[in-house]
PDB file of N, CA and C in Angstrom:
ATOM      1  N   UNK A  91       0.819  -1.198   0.000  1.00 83.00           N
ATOM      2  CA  UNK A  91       0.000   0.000   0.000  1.00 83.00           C
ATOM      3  C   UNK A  91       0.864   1.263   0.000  1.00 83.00           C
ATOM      4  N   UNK A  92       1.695   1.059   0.740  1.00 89.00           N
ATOM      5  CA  UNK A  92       2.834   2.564   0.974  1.00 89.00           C
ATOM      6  C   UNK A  92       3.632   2.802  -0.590  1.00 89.00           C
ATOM      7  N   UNK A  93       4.516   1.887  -1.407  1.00 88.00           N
ATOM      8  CA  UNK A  93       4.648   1.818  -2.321  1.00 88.00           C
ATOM      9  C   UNK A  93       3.519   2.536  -3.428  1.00 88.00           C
ATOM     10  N   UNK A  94       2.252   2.185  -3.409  1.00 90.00           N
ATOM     11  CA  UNK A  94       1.264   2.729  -4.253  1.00 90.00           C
ATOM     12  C   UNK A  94       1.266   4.265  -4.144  1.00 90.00           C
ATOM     13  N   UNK A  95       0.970   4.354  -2.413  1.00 93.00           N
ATOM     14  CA  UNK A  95       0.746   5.662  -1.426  1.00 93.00           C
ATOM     15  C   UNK A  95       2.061   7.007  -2.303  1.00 93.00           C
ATOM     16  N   UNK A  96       2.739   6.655  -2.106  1.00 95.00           N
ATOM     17  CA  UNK A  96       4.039   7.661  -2.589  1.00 95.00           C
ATOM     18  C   UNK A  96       3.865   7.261  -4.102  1.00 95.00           C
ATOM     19  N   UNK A  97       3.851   6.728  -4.779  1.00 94.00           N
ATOM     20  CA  UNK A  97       3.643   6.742  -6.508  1.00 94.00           C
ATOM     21  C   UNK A  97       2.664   7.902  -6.439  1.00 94.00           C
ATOM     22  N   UNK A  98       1.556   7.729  -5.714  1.00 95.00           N
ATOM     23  CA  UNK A  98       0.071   8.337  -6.040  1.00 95.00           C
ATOM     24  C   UNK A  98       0.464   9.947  -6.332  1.00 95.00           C
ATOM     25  N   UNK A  99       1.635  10.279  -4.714  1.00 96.00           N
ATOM     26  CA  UNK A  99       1.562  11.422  -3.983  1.00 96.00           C
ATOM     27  C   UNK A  99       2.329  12.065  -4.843  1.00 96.00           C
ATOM     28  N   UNK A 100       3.641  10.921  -5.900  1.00 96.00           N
ATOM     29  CA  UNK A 100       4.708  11.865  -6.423  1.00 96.00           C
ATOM     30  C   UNK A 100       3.671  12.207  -7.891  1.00 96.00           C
ATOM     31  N   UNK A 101       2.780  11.763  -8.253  1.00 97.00           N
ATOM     32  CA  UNK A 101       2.318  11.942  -9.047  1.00 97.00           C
ATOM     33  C   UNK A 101       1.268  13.420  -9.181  1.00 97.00           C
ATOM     34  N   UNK A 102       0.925  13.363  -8.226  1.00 96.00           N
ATOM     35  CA  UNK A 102      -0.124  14.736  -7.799  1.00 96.00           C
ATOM     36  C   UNK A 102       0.861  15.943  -7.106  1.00 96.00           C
ATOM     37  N   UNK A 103       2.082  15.386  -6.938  1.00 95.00           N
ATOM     38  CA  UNK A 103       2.810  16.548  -6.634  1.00 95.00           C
ATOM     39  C   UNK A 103       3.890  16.313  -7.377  1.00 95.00           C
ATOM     40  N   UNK A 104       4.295  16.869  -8.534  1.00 96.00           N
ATOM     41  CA  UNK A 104       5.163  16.512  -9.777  1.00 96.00           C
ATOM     42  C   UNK A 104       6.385  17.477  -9.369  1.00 96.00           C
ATOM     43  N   UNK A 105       6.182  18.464  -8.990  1.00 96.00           N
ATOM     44  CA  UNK A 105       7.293  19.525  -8.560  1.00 96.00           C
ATOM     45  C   UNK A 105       8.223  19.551  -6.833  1.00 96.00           C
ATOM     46  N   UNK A 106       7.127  18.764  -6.593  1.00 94.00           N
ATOM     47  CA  UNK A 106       8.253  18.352  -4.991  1.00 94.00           C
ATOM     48  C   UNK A 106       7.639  16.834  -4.725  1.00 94.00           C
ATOM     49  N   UNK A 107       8.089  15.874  -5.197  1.00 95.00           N
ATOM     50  CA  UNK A 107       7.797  14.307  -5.290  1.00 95.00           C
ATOM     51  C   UNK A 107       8.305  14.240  -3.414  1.00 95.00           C
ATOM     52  N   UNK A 108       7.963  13.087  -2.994  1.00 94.00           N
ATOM     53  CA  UNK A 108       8.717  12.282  -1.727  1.00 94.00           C
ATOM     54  C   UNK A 108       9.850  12.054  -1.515  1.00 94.00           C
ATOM     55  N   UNK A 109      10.413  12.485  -1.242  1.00 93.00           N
ATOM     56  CA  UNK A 109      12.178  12.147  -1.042  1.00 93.00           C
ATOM     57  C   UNK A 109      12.220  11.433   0.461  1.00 93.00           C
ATOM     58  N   UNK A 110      12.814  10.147   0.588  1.00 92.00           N
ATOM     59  CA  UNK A 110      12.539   9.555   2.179  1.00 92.00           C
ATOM     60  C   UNK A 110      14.094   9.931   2.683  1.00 92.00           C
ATOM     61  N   UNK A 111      13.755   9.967   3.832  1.00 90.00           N
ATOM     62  CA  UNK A 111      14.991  10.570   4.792  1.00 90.00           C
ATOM     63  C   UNK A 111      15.874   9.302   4.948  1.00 90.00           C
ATOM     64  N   UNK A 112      17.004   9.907   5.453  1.00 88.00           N
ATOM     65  CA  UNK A 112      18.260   8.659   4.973  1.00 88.00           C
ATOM     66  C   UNK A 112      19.320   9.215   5.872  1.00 88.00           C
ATOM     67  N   UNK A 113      19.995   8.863   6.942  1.00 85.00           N
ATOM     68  CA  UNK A 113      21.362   9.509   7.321  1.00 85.00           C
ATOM     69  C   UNK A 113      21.057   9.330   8.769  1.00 85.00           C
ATOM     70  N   UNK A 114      22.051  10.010   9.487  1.00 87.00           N
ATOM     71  CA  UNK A 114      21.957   9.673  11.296  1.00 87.00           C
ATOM     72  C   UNK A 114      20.951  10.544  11.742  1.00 87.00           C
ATOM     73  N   UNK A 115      20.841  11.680  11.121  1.00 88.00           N
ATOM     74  CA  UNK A 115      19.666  12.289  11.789  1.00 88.00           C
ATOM     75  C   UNK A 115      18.328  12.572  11.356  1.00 88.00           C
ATOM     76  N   UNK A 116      17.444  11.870  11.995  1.00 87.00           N
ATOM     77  CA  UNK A 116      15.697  11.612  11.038  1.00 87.00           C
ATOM     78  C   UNK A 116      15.225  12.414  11.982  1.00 87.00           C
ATOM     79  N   UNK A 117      14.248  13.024  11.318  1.00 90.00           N
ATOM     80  CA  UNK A 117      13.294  14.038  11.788  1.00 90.00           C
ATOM     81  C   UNK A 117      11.846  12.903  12.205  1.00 90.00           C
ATOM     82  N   UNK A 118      11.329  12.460  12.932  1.00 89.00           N
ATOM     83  CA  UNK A 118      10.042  11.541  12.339  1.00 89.00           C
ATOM     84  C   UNK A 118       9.594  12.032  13.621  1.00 89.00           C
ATOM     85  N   UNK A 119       7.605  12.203  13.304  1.00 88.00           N
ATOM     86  CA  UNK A 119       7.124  13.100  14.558  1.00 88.00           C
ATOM     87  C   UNK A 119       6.198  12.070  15.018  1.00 88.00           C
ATOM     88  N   UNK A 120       6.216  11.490  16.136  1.00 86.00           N
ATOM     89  CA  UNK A 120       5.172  10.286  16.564  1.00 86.00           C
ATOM     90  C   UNK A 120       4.443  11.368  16.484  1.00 86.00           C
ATOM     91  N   UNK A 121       2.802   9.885  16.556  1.00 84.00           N
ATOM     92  CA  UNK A 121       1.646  10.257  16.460  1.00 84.00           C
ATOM     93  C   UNK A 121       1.013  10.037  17.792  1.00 84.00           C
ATOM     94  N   UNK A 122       0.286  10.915  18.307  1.00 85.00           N
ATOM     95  CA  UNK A 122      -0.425  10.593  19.742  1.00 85.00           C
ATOM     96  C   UNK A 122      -1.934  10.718  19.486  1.00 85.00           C
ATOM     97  N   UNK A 123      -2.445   9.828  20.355  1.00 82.00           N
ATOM     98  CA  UNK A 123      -4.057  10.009  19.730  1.00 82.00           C
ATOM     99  C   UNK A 123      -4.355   9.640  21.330  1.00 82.00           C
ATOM    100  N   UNK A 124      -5.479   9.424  21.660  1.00 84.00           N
ATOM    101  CA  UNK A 124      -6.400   9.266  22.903  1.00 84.00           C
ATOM    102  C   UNK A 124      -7.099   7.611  22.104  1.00 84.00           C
ATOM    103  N   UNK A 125      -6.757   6.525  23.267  1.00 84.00           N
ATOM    104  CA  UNK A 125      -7.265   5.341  22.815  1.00 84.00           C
ATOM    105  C   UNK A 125      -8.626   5.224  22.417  1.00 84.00           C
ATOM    106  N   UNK A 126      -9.650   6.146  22.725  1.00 85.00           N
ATOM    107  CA  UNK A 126     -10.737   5.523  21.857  1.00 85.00           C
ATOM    108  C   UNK A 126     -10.987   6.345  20.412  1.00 85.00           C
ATOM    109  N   UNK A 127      -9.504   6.812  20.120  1.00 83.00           N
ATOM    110  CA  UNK A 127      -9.627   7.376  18.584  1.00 83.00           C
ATOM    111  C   UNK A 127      -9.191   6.502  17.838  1.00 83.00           C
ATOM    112  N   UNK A 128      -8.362   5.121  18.576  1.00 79.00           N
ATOM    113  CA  UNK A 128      -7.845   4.281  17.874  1.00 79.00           C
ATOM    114  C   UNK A 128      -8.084   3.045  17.044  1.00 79.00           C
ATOM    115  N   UNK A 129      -9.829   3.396  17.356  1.00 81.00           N
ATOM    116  CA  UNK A 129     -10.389   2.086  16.641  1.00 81.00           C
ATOM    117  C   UNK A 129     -10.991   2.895  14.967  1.00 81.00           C
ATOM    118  N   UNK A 130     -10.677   4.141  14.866  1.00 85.00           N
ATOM    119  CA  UNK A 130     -10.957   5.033  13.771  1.00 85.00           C
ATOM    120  C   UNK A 130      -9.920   5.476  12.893  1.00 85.00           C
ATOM    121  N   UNK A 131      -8.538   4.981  13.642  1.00 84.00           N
ATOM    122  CA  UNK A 131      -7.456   5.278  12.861  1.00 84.00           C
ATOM    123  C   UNK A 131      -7.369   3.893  11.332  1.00 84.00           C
ATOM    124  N   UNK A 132      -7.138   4.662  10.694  1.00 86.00           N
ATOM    125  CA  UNK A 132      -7.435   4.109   9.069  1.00 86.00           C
ATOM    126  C   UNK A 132      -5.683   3.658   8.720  1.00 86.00           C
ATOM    127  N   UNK A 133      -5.799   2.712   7.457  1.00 85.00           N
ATOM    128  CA  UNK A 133      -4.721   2.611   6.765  1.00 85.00           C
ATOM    129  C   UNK A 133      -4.485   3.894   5.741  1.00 85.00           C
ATOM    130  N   UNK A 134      -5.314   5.085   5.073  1.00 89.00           N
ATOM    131  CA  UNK A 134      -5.211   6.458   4.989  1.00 89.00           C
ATOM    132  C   UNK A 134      -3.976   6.949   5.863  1.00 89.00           C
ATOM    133  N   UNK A 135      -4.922   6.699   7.095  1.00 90.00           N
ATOM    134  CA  UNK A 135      -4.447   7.397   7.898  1.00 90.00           C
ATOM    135  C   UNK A 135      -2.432   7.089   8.104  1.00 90.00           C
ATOM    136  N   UNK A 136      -2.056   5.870   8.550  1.00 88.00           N
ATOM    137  CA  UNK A 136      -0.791   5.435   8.415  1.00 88.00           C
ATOM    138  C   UNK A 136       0.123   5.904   7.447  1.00 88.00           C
ATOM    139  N   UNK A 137      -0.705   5.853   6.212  1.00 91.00           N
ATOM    140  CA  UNK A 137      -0.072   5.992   4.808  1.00 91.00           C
ATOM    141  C   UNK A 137       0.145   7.502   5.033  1.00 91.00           C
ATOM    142  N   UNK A 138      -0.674   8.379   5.236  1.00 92.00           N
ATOM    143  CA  UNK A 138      -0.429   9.974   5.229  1.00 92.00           C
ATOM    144  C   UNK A 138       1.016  10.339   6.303  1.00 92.00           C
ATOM    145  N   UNK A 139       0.708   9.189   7.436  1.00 91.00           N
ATOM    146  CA  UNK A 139       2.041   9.679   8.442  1.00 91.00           C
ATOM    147  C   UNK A 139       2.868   9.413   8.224  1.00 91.00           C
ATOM    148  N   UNK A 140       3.321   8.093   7.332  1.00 92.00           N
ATOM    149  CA  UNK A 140       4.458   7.659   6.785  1.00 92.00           C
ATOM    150  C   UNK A 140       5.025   8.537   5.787  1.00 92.00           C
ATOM    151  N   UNK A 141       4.366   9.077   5.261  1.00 94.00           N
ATOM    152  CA  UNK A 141       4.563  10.194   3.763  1.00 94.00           C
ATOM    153  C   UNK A 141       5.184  11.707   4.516  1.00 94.00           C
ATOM    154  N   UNK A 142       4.496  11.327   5.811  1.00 93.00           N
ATOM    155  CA  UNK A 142       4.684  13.405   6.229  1.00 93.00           C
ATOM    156  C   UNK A 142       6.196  12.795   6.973  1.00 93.00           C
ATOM    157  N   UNK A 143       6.422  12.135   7.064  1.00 93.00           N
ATOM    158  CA  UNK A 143       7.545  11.568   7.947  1.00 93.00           C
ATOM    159  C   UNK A 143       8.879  11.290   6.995  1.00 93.00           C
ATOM    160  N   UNK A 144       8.349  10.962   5.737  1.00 94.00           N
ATOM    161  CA  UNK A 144       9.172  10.829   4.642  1.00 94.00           C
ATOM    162  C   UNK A 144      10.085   9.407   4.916  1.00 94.00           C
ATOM    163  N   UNK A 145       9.470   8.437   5.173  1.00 93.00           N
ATOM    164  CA  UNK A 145       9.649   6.851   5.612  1.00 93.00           C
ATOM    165  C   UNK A 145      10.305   6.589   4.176  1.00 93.00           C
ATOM    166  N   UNK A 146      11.652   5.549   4.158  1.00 92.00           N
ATOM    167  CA  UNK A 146      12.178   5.273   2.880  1.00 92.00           C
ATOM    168  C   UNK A 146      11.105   3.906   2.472  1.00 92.00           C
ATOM    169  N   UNK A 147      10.819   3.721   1.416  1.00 89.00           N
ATOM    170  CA  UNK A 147      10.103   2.259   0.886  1.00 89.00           C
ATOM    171  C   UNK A 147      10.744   1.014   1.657  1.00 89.00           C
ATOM    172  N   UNK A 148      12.297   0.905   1.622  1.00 86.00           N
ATOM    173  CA  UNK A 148      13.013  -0.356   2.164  1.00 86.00           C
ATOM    174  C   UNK A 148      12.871  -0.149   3.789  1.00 86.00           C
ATOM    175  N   UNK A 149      11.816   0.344   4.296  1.00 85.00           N
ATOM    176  CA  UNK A 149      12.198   0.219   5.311  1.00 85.00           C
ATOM    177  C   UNK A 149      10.716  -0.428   6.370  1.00 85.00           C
ATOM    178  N   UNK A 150      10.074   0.342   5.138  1.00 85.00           N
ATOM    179  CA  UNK A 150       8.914  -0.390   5.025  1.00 85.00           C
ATOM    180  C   UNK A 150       8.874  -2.535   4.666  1.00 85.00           C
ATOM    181  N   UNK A 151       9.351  -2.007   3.757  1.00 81.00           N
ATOM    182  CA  UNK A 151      10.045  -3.595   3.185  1.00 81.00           C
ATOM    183  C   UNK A 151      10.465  -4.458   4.239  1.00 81.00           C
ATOM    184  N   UNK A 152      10.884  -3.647   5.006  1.00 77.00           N
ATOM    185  CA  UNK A 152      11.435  -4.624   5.995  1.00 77.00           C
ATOM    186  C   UNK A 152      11.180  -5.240   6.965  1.00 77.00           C
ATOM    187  N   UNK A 153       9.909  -4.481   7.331  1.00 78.00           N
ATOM    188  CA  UNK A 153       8.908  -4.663   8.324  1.00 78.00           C
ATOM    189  C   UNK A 153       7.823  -5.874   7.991  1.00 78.00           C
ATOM    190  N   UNK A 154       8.319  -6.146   6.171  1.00 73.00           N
ATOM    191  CA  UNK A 154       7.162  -7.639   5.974  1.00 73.00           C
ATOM    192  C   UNK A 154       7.410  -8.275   6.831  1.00 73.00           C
ATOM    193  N   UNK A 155       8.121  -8.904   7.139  1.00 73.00           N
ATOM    194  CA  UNK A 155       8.267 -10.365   7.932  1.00 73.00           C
ATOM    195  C   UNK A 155       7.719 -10.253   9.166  1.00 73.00           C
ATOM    196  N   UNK A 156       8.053  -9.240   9.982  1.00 74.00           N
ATOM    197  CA  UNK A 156       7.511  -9.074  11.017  1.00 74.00           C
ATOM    198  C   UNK A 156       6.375  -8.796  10.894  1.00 74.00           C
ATOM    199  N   UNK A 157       5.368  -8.441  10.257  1.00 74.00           N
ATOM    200  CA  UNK A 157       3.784  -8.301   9.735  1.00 74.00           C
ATOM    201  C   UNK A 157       3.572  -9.344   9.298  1.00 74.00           C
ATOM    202  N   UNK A 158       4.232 -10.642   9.129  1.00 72.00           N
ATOM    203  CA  UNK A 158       3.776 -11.732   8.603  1.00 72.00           C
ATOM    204  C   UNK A 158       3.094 -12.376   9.574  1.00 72.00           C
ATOM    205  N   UNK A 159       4.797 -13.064  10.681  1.00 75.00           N
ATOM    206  CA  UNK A 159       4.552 -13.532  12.129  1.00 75.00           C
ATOM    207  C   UNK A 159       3.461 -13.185  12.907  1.00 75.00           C
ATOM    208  N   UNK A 160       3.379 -11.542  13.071  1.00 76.00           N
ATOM    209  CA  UNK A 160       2.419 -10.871  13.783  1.00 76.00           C
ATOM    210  C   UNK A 160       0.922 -11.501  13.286  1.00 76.00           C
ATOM    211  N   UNK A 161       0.523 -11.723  12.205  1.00 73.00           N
ATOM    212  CA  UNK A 161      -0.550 -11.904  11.766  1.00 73.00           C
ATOM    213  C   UNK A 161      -0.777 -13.277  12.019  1.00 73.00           C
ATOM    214  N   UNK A 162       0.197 -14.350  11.637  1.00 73.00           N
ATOM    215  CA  UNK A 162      -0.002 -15.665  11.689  1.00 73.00           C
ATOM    216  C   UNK A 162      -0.260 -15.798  13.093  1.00 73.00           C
ATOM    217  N   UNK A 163       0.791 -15.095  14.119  1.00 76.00           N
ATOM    218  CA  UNK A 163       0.545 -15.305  15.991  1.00 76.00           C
ATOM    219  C   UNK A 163      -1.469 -14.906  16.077  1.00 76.00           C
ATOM    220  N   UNK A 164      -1.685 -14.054  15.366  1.00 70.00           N
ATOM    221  CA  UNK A 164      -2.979 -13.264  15.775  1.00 70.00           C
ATOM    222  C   UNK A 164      -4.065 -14.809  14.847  1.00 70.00           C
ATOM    223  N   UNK A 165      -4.030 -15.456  14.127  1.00 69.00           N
ATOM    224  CA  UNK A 165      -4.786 -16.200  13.302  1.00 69.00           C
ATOM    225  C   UNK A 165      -4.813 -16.828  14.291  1.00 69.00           C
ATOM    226  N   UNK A 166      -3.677 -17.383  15.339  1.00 71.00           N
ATOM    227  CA  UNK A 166      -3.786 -18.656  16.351  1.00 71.00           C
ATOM    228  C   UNK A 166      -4.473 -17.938  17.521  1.00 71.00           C
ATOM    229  N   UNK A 167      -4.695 -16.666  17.983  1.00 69.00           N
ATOM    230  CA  UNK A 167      -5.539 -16.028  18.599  1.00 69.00           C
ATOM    231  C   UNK A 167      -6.510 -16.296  18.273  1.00 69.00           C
ATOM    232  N   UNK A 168      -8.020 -16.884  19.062  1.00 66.00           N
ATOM    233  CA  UNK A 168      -9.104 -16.759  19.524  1.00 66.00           C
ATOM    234  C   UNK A 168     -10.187 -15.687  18.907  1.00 66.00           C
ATOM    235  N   UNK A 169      -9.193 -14.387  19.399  1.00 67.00           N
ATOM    236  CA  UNK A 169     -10.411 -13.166  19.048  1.00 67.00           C
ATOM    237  C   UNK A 169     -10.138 -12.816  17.915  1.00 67.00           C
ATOM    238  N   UNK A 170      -9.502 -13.173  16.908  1.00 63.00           N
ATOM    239  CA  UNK A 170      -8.993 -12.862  15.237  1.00 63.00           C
ATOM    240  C   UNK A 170     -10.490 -13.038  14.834  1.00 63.00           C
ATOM    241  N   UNK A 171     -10.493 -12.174  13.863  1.00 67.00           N
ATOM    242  CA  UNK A 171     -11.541 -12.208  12.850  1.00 67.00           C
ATOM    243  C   UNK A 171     -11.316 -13.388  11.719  1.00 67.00           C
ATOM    244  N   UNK A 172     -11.842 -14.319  11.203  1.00 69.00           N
ATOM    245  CA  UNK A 172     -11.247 -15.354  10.175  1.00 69.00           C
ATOM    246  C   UNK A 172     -11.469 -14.316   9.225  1.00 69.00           C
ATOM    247  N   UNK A 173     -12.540 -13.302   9.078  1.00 73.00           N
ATOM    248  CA  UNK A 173     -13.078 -12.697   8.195  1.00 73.00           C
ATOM    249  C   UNK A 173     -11.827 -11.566   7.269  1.00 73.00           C
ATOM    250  N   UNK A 174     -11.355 -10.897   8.533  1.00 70.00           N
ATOM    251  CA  UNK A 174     -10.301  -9.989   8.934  1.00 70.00           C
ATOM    252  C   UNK A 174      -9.271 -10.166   7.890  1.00 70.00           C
ATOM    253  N   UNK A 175      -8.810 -11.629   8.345  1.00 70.00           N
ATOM    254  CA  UNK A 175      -7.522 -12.439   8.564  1.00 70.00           C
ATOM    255  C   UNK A 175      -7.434 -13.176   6.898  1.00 70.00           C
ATOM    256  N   UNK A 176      -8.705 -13.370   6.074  1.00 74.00           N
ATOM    257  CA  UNK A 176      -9.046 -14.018   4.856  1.00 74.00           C
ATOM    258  C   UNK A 176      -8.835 -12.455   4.011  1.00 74.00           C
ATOM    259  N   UNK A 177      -9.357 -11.587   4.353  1.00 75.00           N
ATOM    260  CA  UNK A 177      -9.030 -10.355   3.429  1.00 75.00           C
ATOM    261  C   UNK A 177      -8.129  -9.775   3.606  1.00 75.00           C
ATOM    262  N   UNK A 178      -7.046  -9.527   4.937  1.00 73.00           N
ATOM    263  CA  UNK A 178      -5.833  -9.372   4.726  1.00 73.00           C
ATOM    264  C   UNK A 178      -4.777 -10.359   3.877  1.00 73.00           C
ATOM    265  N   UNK A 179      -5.095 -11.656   4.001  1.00 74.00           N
ATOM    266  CA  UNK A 179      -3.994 -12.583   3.491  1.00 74.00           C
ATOM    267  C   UNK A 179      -4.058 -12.642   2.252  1.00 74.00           C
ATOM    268  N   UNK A 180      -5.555 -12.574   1.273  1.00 79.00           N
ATOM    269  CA  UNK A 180      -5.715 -11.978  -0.016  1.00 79.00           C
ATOM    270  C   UNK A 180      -5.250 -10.721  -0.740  1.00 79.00           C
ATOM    271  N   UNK A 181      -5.724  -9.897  -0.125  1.00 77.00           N
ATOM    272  CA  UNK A 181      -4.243  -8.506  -0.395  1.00 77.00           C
ATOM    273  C   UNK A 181      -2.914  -8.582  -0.477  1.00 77.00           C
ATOM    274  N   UNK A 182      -2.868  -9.607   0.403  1.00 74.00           N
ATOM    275  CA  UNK A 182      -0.897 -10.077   0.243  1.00 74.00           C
ATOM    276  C   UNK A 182      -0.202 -10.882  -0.703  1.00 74.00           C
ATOM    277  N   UNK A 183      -1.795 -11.840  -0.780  1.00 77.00           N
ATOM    278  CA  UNK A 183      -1.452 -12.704  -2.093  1.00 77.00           C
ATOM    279  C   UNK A 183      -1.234 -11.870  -3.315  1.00 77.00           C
ATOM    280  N   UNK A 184      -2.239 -10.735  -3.648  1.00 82.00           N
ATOM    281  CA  UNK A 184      -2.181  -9.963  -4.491  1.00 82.00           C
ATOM    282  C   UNK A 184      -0.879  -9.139  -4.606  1.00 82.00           C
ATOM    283  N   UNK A 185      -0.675  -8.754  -3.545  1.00 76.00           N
ATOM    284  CA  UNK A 185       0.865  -8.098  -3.618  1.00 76.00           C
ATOM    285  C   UNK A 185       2.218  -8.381  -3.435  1.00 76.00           C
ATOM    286  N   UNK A 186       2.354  -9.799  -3.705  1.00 79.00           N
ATOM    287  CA  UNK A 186       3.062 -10.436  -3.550  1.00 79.00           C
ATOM    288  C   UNK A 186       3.099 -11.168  -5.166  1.00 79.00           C
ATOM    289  N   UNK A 187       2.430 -10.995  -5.945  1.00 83.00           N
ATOM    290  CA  UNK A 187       2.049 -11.274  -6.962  1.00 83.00           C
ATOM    291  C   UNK A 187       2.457  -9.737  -8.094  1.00 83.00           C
ATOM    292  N   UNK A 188       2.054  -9.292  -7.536  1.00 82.00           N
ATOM    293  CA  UNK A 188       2.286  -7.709  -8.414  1.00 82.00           C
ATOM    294  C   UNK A 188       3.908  -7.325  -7.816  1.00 82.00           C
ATOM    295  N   UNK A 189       4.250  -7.355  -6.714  1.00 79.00           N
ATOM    296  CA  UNK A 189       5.406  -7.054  -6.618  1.00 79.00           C
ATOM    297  C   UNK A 189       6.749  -7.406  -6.039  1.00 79.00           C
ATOM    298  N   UNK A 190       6.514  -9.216  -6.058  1.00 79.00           N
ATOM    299  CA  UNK A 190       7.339  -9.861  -5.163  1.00 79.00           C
ATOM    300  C   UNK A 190       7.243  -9.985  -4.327  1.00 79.00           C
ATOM    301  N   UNK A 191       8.551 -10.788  -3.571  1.00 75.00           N
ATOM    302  CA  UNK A 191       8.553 -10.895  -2.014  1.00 75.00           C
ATOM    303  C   UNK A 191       9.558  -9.498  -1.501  1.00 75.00           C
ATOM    304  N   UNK A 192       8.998  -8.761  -0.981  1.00 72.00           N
ATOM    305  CA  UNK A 192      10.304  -7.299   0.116  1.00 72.00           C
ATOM    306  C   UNK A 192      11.139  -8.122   0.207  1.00 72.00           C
ATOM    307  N   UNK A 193      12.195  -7.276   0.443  1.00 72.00           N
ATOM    308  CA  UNK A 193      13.606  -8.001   0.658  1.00 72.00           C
ATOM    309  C   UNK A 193      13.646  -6.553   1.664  1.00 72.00           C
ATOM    310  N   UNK A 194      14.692  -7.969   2.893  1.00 71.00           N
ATOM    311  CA  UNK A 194      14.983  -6.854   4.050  1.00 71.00           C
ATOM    312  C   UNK A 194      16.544  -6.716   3.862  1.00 71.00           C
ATOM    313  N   UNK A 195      16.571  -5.546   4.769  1.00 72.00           N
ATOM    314  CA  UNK A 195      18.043  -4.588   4.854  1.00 72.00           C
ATOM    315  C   UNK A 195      18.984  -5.253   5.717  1.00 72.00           C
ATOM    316  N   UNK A 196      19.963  -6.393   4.937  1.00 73.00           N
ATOM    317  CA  UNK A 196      20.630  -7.066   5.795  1.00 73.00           C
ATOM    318  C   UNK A 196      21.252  -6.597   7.052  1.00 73.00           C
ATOM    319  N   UNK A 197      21.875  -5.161   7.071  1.00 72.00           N
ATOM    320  CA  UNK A 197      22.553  -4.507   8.365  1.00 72.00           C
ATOM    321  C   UNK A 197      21.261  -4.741   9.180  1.00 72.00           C
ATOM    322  N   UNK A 198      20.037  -4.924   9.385  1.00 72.00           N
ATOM    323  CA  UNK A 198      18.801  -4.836  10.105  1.00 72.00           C
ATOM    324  C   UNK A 198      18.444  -6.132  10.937  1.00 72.00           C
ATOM    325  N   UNK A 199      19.017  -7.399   9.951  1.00 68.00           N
ATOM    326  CA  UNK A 199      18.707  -8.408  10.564  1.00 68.00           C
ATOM    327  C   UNK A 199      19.648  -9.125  11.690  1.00 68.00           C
ATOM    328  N   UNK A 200      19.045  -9.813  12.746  1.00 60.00           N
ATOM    329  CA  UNK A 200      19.402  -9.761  14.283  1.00 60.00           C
ATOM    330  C   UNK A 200      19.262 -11.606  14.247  1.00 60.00           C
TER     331      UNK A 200
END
């Protein structure tokens, strides 16, 4: 989605595209919300903070695996939606199909 998200953004903004931050010093502004705003926070929403934050794509990338696990731990959870859990894993199929498997940032892996 983030990949799409910044195509979309460099496209509607042709004269100052996304440039993602890179070097020892990142500017990135957490987000604070009050927990019962948090069942209203959107994937929009993520995508816009990642963009104002200027998040590099590979870094995103890198975070598949760990969004994999996370999801598979949550399927063996009880309170998972199958519903949820069938239309997320279809989106992945799909994008995993359109754009490979991410490849992570070897200095990253532990």
């Amino acid at each position: 989605m983030y990949r799409e998200a910044v195509a979309s953004y460099n496209a509607a903004f042709l004269d100052q595209p996304m440039v993602a931050q890179y070097g020892f010093h990142l500017n990135i502004i957490q987000v604070h919300m009050p927990d019962e705003m948090a069942q209203n926070f959107s994937d929009d929403d993520a995508l816009c903070i990642l963009l104002h934050n200027r998040i590099p794509l590979d870094w995103v990338d890198h975070a598949y695996t760990y969004g994999v696990v996370y999801l598979e731990q949550q399927f063996h959870n009880p309170t998972m939606s199958l519903d949820i859990f069938h239309e997320i894993d279809d989106e992945h199929h799909q994008r995993l199909l359109c754009y490979g498997t991410p490849s992570a940032i070897p200095q990253w892996n532990g």
